[in-house]
Short mmCIF file of C-alpha atoms in Angstrom, two decimals:
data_model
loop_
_atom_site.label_atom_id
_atom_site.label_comp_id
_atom_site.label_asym_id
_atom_site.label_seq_id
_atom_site.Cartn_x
_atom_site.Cartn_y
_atom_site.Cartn_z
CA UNK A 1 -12.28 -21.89 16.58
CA UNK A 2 -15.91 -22.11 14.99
CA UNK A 3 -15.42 -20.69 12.21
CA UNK A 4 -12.56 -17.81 10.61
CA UNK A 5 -14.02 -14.46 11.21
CA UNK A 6 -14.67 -12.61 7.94
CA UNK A 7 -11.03 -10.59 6.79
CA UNK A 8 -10.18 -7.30 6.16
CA UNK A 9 -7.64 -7.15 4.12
CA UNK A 10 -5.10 -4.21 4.53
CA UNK A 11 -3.48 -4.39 1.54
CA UNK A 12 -5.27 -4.82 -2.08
CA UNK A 13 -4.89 -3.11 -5.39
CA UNK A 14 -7.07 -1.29 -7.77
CA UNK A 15 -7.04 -1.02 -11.53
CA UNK A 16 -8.12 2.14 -12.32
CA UNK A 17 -11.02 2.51 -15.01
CA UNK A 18 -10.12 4.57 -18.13
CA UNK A 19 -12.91 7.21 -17.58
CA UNK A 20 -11.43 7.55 -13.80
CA UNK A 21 -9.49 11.19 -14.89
CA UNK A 22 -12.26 11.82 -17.65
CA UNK A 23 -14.87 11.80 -15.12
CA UNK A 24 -12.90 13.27 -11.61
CA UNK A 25 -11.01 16.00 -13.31
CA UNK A 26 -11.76 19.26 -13.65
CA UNK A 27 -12.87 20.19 -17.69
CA UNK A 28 -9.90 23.02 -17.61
CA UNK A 29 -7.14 19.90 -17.42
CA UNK A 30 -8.49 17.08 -19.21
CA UNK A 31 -6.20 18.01 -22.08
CA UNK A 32 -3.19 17.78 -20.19
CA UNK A 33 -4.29 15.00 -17.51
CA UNK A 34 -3.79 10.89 -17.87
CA UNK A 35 -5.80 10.06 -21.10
CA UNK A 36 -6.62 6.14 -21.16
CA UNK A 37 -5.13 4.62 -24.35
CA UNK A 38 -5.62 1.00 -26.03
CA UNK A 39 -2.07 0.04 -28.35
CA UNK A 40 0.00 -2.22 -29.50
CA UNK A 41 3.23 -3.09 -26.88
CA UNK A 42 6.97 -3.76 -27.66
CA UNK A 43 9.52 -4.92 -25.50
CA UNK A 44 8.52 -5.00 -21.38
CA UNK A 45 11.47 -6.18 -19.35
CA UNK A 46 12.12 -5.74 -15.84
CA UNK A 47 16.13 -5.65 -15.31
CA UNK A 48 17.68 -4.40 -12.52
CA UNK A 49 14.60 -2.96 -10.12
CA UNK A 50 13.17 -0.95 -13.18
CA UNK A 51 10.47 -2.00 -15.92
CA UNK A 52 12.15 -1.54 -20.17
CA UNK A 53 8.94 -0.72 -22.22
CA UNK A 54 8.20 0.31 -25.47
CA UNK A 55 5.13 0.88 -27.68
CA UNK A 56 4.78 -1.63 -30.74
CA UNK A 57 1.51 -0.94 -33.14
CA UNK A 58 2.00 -4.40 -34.19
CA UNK A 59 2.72 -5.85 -30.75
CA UNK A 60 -0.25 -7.19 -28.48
CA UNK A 61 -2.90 -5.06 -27.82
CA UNK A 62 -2.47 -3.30 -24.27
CA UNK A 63 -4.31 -0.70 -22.30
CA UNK A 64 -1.86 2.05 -21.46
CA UNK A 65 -1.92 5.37 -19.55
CA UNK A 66 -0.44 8.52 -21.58
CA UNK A 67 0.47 11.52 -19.65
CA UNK A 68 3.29 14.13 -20.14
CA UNK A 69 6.09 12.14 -21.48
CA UNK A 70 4.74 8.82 -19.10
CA UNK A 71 3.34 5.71 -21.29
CA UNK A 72 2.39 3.40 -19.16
CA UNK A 73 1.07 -0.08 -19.01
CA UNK A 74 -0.89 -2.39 -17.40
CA UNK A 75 1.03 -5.64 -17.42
CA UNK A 76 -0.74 -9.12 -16.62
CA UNK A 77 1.32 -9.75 -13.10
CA UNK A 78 -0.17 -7.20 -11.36
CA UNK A 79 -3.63 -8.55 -12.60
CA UNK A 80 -3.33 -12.02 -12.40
CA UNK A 81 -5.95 -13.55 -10.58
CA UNK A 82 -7.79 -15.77 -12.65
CA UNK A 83 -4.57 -17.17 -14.81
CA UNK A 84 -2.93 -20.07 -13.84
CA UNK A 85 0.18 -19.74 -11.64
CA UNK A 86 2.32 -20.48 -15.02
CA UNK A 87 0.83 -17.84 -16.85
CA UNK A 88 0.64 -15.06 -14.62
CA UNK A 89 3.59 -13.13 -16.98
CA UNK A 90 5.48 -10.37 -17.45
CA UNK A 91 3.21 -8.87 -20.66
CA UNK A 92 1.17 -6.51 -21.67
CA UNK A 93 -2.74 -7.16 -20.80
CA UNK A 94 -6.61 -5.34 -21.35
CA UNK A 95 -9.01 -4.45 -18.96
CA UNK A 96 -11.33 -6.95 -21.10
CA UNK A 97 -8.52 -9.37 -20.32
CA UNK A 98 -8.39 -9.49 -16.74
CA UNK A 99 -11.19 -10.34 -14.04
CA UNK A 100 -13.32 -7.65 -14.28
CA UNK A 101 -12.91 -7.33 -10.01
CA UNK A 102 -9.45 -6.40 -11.14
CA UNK A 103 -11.17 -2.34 -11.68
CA UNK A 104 -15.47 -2.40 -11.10
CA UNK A 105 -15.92 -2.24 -7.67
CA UNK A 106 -18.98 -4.32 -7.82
CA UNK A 107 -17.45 -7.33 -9.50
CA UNK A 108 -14.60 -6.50 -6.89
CA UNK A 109 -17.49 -7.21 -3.99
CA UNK A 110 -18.60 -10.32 -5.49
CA UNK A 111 -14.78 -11.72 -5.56
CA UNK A 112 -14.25 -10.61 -1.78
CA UNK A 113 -17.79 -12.54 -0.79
CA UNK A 114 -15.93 -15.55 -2.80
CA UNK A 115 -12.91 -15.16 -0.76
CA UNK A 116 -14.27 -14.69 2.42
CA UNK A 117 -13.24 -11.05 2.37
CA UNK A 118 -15.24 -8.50 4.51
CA UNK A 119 -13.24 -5.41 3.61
CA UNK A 120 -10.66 -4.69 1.67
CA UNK A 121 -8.03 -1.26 1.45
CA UNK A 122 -6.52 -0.51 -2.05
CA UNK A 123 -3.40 0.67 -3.71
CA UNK A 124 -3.41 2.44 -6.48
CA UNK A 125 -1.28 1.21 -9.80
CA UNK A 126 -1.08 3.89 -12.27
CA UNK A 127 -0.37 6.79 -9.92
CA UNK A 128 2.22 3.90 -8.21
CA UNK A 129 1.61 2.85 -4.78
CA UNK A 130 2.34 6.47 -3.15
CA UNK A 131 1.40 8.94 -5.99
CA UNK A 132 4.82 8.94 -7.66
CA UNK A 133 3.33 9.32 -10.72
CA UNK A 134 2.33 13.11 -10.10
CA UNK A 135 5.31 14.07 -8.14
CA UNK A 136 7.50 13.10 -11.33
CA UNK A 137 5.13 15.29 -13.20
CA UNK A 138 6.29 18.60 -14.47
CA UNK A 139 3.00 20.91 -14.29
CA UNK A 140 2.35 20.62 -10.31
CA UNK A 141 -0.86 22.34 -10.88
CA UNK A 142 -2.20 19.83 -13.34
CA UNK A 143 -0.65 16.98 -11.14
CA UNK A 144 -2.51 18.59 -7.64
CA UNK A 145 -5.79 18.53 -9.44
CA UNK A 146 -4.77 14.69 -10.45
CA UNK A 147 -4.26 13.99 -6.79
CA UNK A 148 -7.42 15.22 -5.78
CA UNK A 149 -9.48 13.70 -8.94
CA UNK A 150 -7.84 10.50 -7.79
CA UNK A 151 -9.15 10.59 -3.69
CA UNK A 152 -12.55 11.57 -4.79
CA UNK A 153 -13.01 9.36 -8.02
CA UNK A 154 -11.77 6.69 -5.09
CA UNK A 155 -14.21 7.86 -2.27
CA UNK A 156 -17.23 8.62 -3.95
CA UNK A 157 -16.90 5.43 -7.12
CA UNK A 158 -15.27 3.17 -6.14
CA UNK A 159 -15.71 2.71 -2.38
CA UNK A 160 -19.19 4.93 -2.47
CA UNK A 161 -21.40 2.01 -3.36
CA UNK A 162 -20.01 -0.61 -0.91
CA UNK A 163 -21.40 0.11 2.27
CA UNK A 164 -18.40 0.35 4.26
CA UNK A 165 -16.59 -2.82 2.72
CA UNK A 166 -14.57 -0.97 0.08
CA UNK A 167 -12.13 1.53 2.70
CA UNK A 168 -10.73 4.60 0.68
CA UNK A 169 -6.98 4.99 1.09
CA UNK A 170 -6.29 8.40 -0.30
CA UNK A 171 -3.10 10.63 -2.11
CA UNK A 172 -1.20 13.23 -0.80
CA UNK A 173 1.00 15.84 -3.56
CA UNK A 174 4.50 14.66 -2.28
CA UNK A 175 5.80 17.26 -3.34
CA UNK A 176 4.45 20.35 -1.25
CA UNK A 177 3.72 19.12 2.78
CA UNK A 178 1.35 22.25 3.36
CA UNK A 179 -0.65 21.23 0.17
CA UNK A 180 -0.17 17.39 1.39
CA UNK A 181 -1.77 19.17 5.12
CA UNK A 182 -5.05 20.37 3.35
CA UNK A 183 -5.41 17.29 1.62
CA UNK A 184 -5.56 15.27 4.81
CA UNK A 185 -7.77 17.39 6.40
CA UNK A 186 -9.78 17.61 3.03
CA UNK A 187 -10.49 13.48 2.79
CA UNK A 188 -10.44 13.30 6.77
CA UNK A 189 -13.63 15.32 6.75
CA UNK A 190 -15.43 13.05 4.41
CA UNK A 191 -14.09 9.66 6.71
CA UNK A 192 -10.89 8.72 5.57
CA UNK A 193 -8.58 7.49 7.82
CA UNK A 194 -5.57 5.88 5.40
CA UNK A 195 -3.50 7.80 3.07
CA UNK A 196 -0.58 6.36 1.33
CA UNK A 197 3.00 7.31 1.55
CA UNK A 198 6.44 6.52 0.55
CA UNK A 199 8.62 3.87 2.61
CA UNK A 200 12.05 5.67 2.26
CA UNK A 201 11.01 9.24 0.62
CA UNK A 202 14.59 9.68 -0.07
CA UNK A 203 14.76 7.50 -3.13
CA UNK A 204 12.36 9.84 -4.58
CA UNK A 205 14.65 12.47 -4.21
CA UNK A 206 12.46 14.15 -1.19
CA UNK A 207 13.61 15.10 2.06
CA UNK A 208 14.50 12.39 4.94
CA UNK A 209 11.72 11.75 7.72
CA UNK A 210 14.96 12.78 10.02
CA UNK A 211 14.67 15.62 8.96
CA UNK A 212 11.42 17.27 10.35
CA UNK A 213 10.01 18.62 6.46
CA UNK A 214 7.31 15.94 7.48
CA UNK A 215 6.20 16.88 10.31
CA UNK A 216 3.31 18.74 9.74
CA UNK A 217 1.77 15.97 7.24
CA UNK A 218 2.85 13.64 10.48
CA UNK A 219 0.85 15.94 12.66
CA UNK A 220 -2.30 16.26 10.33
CA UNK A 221 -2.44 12.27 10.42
CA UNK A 222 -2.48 12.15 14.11
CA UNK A 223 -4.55 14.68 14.70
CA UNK A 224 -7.34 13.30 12.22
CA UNK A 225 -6.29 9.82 13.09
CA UNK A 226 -5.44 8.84 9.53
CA UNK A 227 -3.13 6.16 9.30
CA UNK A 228 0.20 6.31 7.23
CA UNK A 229 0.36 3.04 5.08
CA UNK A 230 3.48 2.23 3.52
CA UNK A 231 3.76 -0.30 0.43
CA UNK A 232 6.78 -2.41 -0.27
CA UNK A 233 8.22 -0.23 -3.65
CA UNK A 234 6.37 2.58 -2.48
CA UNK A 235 10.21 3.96 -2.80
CA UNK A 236 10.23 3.11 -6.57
CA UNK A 237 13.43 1.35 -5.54
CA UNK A 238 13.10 -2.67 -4.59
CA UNK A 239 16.36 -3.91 -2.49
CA UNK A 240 19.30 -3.67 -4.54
CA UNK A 241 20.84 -7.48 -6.01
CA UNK A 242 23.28 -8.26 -8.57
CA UNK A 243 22.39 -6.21 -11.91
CA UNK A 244 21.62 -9.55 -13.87
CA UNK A 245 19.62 -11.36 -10.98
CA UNK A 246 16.49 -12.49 -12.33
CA UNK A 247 13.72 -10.51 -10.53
CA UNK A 248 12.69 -13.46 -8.67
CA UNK A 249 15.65 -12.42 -6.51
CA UNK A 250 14.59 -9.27 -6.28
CA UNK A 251 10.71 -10.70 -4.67
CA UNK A 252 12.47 -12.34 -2.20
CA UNK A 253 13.92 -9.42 -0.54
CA UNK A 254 11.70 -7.71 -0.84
CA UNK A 255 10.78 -7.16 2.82
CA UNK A 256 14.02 -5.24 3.05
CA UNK A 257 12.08 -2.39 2.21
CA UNK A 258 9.55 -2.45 4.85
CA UNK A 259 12.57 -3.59 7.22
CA UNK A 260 14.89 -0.53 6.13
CA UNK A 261 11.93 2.22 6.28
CA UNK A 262 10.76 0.42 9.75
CA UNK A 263 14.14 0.98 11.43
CA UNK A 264 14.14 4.62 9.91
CA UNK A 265 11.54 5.29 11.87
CA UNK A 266 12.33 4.05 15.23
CA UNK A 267 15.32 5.82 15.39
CA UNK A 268 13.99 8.83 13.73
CA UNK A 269 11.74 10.46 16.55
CA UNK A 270 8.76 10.43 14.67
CA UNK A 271 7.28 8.44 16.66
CA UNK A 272 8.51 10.27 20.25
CA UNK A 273 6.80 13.58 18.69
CA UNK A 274 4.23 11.84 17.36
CA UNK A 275 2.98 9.28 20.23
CA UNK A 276 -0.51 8.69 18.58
CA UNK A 277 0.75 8.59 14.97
CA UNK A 278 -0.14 5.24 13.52
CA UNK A 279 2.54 3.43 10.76
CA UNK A 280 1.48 0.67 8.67
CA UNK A 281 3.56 -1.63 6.37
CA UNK A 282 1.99 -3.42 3.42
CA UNK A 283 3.43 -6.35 1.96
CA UNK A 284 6.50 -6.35 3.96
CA UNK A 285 5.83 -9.67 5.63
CA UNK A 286 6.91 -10.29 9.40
CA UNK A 287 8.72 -12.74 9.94
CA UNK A 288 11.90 -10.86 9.95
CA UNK A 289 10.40 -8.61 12.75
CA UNK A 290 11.83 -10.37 16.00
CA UNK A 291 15.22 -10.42 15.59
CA UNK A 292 15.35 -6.89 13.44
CA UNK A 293 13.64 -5.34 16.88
CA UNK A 294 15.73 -6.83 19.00
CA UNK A 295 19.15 -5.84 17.38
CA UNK A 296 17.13 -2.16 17.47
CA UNK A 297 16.75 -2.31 21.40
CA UNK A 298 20.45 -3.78 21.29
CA UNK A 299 21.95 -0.25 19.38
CA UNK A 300 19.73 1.71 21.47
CA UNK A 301 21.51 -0.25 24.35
CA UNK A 302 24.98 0.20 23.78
CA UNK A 303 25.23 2.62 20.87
CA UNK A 304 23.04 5.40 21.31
CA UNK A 305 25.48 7.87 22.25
CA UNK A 306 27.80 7.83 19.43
CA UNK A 307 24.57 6.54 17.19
CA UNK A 308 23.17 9.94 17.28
CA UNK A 309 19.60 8.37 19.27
CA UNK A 310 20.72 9.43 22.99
CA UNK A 311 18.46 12.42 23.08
CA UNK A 312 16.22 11.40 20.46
CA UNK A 313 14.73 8.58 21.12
CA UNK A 314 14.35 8.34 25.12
CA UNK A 315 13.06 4.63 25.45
CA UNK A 316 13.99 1.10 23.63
CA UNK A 317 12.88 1.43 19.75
CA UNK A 318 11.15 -2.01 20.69
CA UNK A 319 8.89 -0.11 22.83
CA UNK A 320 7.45 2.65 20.11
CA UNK A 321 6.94 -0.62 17.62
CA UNK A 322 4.55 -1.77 19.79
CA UNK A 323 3.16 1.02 20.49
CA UNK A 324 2.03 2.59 16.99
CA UNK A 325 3.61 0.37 14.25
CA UNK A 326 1.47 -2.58 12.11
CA UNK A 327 2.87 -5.28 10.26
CA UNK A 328 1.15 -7.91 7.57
CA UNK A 329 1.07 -11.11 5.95
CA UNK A 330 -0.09 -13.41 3.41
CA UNK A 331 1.98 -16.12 3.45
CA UNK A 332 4.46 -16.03 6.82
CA UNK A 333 4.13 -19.66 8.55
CA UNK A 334 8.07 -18.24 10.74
CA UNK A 335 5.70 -14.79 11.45
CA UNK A 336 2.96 -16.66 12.96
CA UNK A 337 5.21 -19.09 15.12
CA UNK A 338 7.13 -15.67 16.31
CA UNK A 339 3.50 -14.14 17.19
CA UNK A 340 4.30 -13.59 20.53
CA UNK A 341 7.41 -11.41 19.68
CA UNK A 342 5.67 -9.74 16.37
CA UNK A 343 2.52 -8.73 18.33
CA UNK A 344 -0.39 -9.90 18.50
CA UNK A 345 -2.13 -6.41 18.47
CA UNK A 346 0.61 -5.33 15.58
CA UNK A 347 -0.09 -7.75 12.78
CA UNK A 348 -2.70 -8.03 10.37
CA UNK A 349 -3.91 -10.17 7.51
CA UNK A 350 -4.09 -9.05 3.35
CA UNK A 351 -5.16 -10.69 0.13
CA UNK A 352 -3.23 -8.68 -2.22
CA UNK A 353 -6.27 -8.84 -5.13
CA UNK A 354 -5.30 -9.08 -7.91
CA UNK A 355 -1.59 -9.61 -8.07
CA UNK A 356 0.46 -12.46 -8.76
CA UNK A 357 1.15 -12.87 -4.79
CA UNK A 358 -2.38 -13.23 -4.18
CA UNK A 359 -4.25 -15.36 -1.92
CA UNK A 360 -7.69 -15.62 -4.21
CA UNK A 361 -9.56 -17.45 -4.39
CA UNK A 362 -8.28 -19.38 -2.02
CA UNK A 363 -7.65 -17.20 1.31
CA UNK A 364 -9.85 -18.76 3.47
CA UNK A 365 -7.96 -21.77 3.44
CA UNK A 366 -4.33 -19.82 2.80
CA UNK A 367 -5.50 -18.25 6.33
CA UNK A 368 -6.74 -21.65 8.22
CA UNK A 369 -3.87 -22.98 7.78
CA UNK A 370 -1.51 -20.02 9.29
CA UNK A 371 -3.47 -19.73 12.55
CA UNK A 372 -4.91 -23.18 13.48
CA UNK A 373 -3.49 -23.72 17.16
CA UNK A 374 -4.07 -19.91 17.81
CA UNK A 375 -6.86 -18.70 20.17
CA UNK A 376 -9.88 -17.04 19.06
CA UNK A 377 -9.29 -14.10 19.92
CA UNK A 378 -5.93 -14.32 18.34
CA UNK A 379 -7.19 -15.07 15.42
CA UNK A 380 -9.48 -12.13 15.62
CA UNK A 381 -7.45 -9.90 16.02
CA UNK A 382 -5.14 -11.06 12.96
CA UNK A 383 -8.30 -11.00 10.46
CA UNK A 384 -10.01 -8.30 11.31
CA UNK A 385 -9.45 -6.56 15.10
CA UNK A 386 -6.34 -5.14 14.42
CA UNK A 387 -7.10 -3.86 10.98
CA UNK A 388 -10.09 -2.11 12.53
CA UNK A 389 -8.05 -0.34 14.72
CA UNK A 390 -5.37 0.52 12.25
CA UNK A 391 -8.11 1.72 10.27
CA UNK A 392 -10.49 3.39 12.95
CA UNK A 393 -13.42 1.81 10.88
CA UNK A 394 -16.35 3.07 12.33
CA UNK A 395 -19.11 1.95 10.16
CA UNK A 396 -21.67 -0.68 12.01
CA UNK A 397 -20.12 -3.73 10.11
CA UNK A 398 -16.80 -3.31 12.21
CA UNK A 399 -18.09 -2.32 15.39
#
């Protein structure tokens, strides 16, 4: 290998600017929408899978998001980049306190050209990584205009500008499928092909994939060819530990999410239904893929009958992974020695800007050293072929 080929990351985050809702939403619910905020913060604890926060006016200043009954803050972990590794803490933080990549998409250009970063595919943070935020809401009409303000504020700002290298990954209304329908079709007319949805929607007290409510939204991303990407949390549930574990417990297992929603999935029929319906998981890791596929083939094997699967799922799960699922990594040396099982057409490579987990500045390196040994176009395919695929990026940078 010559040199890495330039990355697209699949998985990065976005802090959103406070005129985002200001600016994208329509005059008639400004008063009620997300209003920006810059106070004083109390206690912030994370105990047991769920953040503890108060408001302090005495406490240090933070930039917060107030809407209905919601305060929430930005905290410095999930904009760390550019703190040492011993700093990057569970506290309260400003926009004018993190890298300013963190939420101006130009400044976010100029750190990708530093990281060797072609393109890069966001999550959102306030609206949580599937749009929790507005399906907790109580007005649904005020929340649907949110949705929308959100997709276009993130289509037209802050990937508008970036000739191609900024890829809009879009909000659906969880809580209404037909409304979730138009909104596909809506974003997939403009040239987005990613929207964002929940790993196990039952944790958010919506229906089961098994049970077929999704299947129109399913139907609308195949037909469009928008991909359904799945963040680790996107559940607002992280794998469940001992109540007093420190959450450093809780970041190690993480992956169980993407491995939980994954094996959903493959025995769901989703995917039998849906044979050009493209999954992606975010965060998740893959290193745990190999053996969790092949004690899916085993079930299928010997359990299916009494397993419910028999007439549901006509082939080896194994097969439909391979097919139409996509893993990632960051940092998964086991993945990488286990490519041949993984896939090398089913994994692909993120940076996770501007997170504590992140690669930056140093990614090029981070990524050298996972794939020396592999062929080129191995290694191709991990940093950028697959994710154009995944992605169906058509602009004349990725062809």
């Amino acid at each position: 290998m010559t040199e890495l080929p330039r990355i697209i990351s699949v998985d990065d985050h976005v802090i959103e600017p406070p005129h985002l809702f200001e600016t994208w939403l329509p005059a008639r619910y400004r008063e009620r929408g997300p209003r920006p905020l810059t106070a004083g913060i109390g206690e912030l604890a994370y105990v047991a899978g769920k953040y503890r926060i108060t408001m302090d006016p005495d406490g240090p200043p933070t930039d917060w998001w107030i809407y209905e009954d919601l305060q929430f803050p930005y905290k410095r972990n999930i904009a760390a980049v550019g703190f040492d590794r011993d700093d990057m803490t569970l506290e309260g933080i400003t926009r004018a306190e993190m890298r300013r990549g963190c939420w101006d998409p130009k400044e976010r250009l100029r750190d990708m050209d530093l990281n060797h970063v072609e393109g890069s595919l966001c999550f959102p943070t306030f609206p949580r990584f599937c749009g929790q935020t507005f399906a907790e809401a109580r007005d649904k009409e005020v929340a649907l205009a949110c949705v929308r303000a959100y997709n276009d504020w993130m289509v037209e700002e802050w990937c508008g500008d970036s000739d191609g290298r900024l890829i809009p990954l879009c909000l659906i209304p969880l809580w209404d499928v037909p409304l979730a329908v138009a909104e596909i079709h809506r974003n997939a007319a403009r040239g987005v092909r990613a929207v964002t949805f929940s790993e196990i929607p039952t944790h958010l007290g919506l229906p089961s994939i098994h049970s077929g409510h999704w299947d129109p939204f399913f139907a609308a991303c195949q037909e469009t060819g928008t991909s359904v990407n799945m963040h680790i949390g996107s559940s607002s549930q992280m794998p469940a530990a001992s109540p007093d574990a420190p959450p450093a417990v809780q970041a190690s297992l993480s992956f169980n999410n993407a491995m939980a929603s994954m094996m959903d999935f493959l025995f769901s029929g989703v995917l039998v239904r849906f044979p050009r319906l493209r999954l992606a998981y975010s965060e998740g890791q893959m290193g745990w893929i190999p053996y969790a596929l092949e004690r899916a083939d085993d079930v299928w094997e010997e359990h299916r009958a009494w397993g419910g699967v028999r007439d549901i799922v006509p082939e080896p799960p194994s097969s439909y992974y391979y097919r139409q699922m996509f893993c990632c990594f960051f940092r998964d040396k086991h993945g990488v020695a286990s490519l041949d099982v993984v896939g090398r057409d089913n994994a692909t490579f993120e940076t996770d800007y501007p997170h504590v987990d992140s690669t930056f500045p140093h990614t090029r390196e981070v990524a050298l050293d996972h794939v020396k040994g592999l062929d080129d176009e191995t290694v191709f395919k991990l940093m950028r072929g697959n994710a154009i695929r995944l992605l169906e990026l058509d602009h004349p940078r990725y062809r």
